[in-house]
Amino acid sequence: DGGITQSPKYLFRKEGQNVTLSCEQNLNHDAMYWYRQDPGQGLRLIYYSQIVNDFQKGDIAEGYSVSREKKESFPLTVTSAQKNPTAFYLCASSISRQRTTNEKLFFGSGTQLSVL
Amino acid sequence: KQEVTQIPAALSVPEGENLVLNCSFTDSAIYNLQWFRQDPGKGLTSLLLIQSSQREQTSGRLNASLDKSSGRSTLYIAASQPGDSATYLCAVNRLTGGGNKLTFGTGTQLKVEL
């Protein structure tokens, strides 16, 4: 069954704690992305990676970190420096490292992060 | 800075009605535009992608149009069904820079009633 798997579905963070959200894809896609979704706002890009061992900051990277050690995995760590982490986090992928005009993004089912 | 606006924010229609969702963007220099569907608490499903050189795309009961010069796109849904109830998101892909960096609208929440 091909797709993008995000885990856990729900995650709770205590004050001062770092938490890591998992994103795995078996689509053999080169590029992967992390977006944050807040109620009443559009999705905002946190980080993206076009190739293994390389990643770039998006629009709201502060307080987050990522790694891309394997093609199929792109975990996101929400650090204690992120003061307002409560949001719905979505991972996405697209097929190629050099984008094409007809290239679609495919999304996982998301992780809801809440602060205790 | 690209801004994407979707109007209306919410829409309720009776089953069988044809409807149009609107998306406007401020910078016409775009790479492509995608329409997505999102069910509550779920991820996004890509519906249609319109390349910058295209005017429209069709898939089943869905038709999306693009007018770059006026900064507008519409999503037309024919013969709406209760299963179409969801939030519809428009996203514009930036022309410059690497990667598929999308700017999203806030969505239109559609309810199709029996």
Short mmCIF file of C-alpha atoms in Angstrom, two decimals, chain B residues 37-96:
data_model
loop_
_atom_site.label_atom_id
_atom_site.label_comp_id
_atom_site.label_asym_id
_atom_site.label_seq_id
_atom_site.Cartn_x
_atom_site.Cartn_y
_atom_site.Cartn_z
CA ARG B 37 -9.65 18.56 -0.60
CA GLN B 38 -9.35 18.10 3.17
CA ASP B 39 -11.73 16.08 5.33
CA PRO B 40 -11.89 16.92 9.07
CA GLY B 41 -8.76 15.83 10.92
CA LYS B 42 -7.24 14.38 7.76
CA GLY B 43 -4.51 15.17 5.28
CA LEU B 44 -4.93 16.82 1.90
CA THR B 45 -5.90 15.06 -1.29
CA SER B 46 -4.84 16.64 -4.58
CA LEU B 47 -7.83 17.21 -6.87
CA LEU B 48 -6.52 19.18 -9.82
CA LEU B 49 -3.27 20.84 -10.85
CA ILE B 50 -3.18 23.61 -13.46
CA GLN B 51 0.18 24.42 -14.97
CA SER B 52 0.98 28.11 -15.49
CA SER B 53 0.59 27.71 -19.26
CA GLN B 54 -2.86 26.11 -18.98
CA ARG B 55 -6.31 27.67 -18.66
CA GLU B 56 -8.24 24.78 -17.15
CA GLN B 57 -8.22 21.17 -16.02
CA THR B 58 -11.07 18.70 -15.63
CA SER B 59 -11.53 15.55 -13.60
CA GLY B 60 -14.95 13.97 -13.48
CA ARG B 61 -17.41 16.48 -12.00
CA LEU B 62 -14.63 18.93 -11.19
CA ASN B 63 -13.32 21.70 -13.41
CA ALA B 64 -10.66 24.18 -12.40
CA SER B 65 -9.80 27.31 -14.33
CA LEU B 66 -6.84 29.66 -14.12
CA ASP B 67 -6.55 33.30 -15.16
CA LYS B 68 -3.05 34.40 -14.25
CA SER B 69 -3.43 37.96 -15.49
CA SER B 70 -6.28 38.63 -13.06
CA GLY B 71 -4.85 36.41 -10.32
CA ARG B 72 -7.85 34.13 -10.12
CA SER B 73 -8.78 30.48 -10.17
CA THR B 74 -12.15 28.82 -9.80
CA LEU B 75 -13.15 25.29 -8.91
CA TYR B 76 -16.46 24.24 -10.42
CA ILE B 77 -18.27 21.26 -8.91
CA ALA B 78 -21.14 19.87 -10.94
CA ALA B 79 -24.13 18.05 -9.49
CA SER B 80 -22.89 18.24 -5.91
CA GLN B 81 -23.28 15.25 -3.57
CA PRO B 82 -23.17 14.91 0.23
CA GLY B 83 -19.82 13.12 -0.19
CA ASP B 84 -18.38 16.35 -1.58
CA SER B 85 -18.68 17.92 1.87
CA ALA B 86 -15.15 18.91 2.90
CA THR B 87 -12.80 21.88 2.99
CA TYR B 88 -11.34 22.85 -0.38
CA LEU B 89 -7.93 24.49 -0.43
CA CYS B 90 -6.22 26.38 -3.21
CA ALA B 91 -2.42 26.54 -3.31
CA VAL B 92 -0.08 28.52 -5.54
CA ASN B 93 3.41 27.25 -6.36
CA ARG B 94 6.07 29.95 -6.47
CA LEU B 95 7.78 30.61 -9.78
CA THR B 96 11.28 31.24 -8.47
#
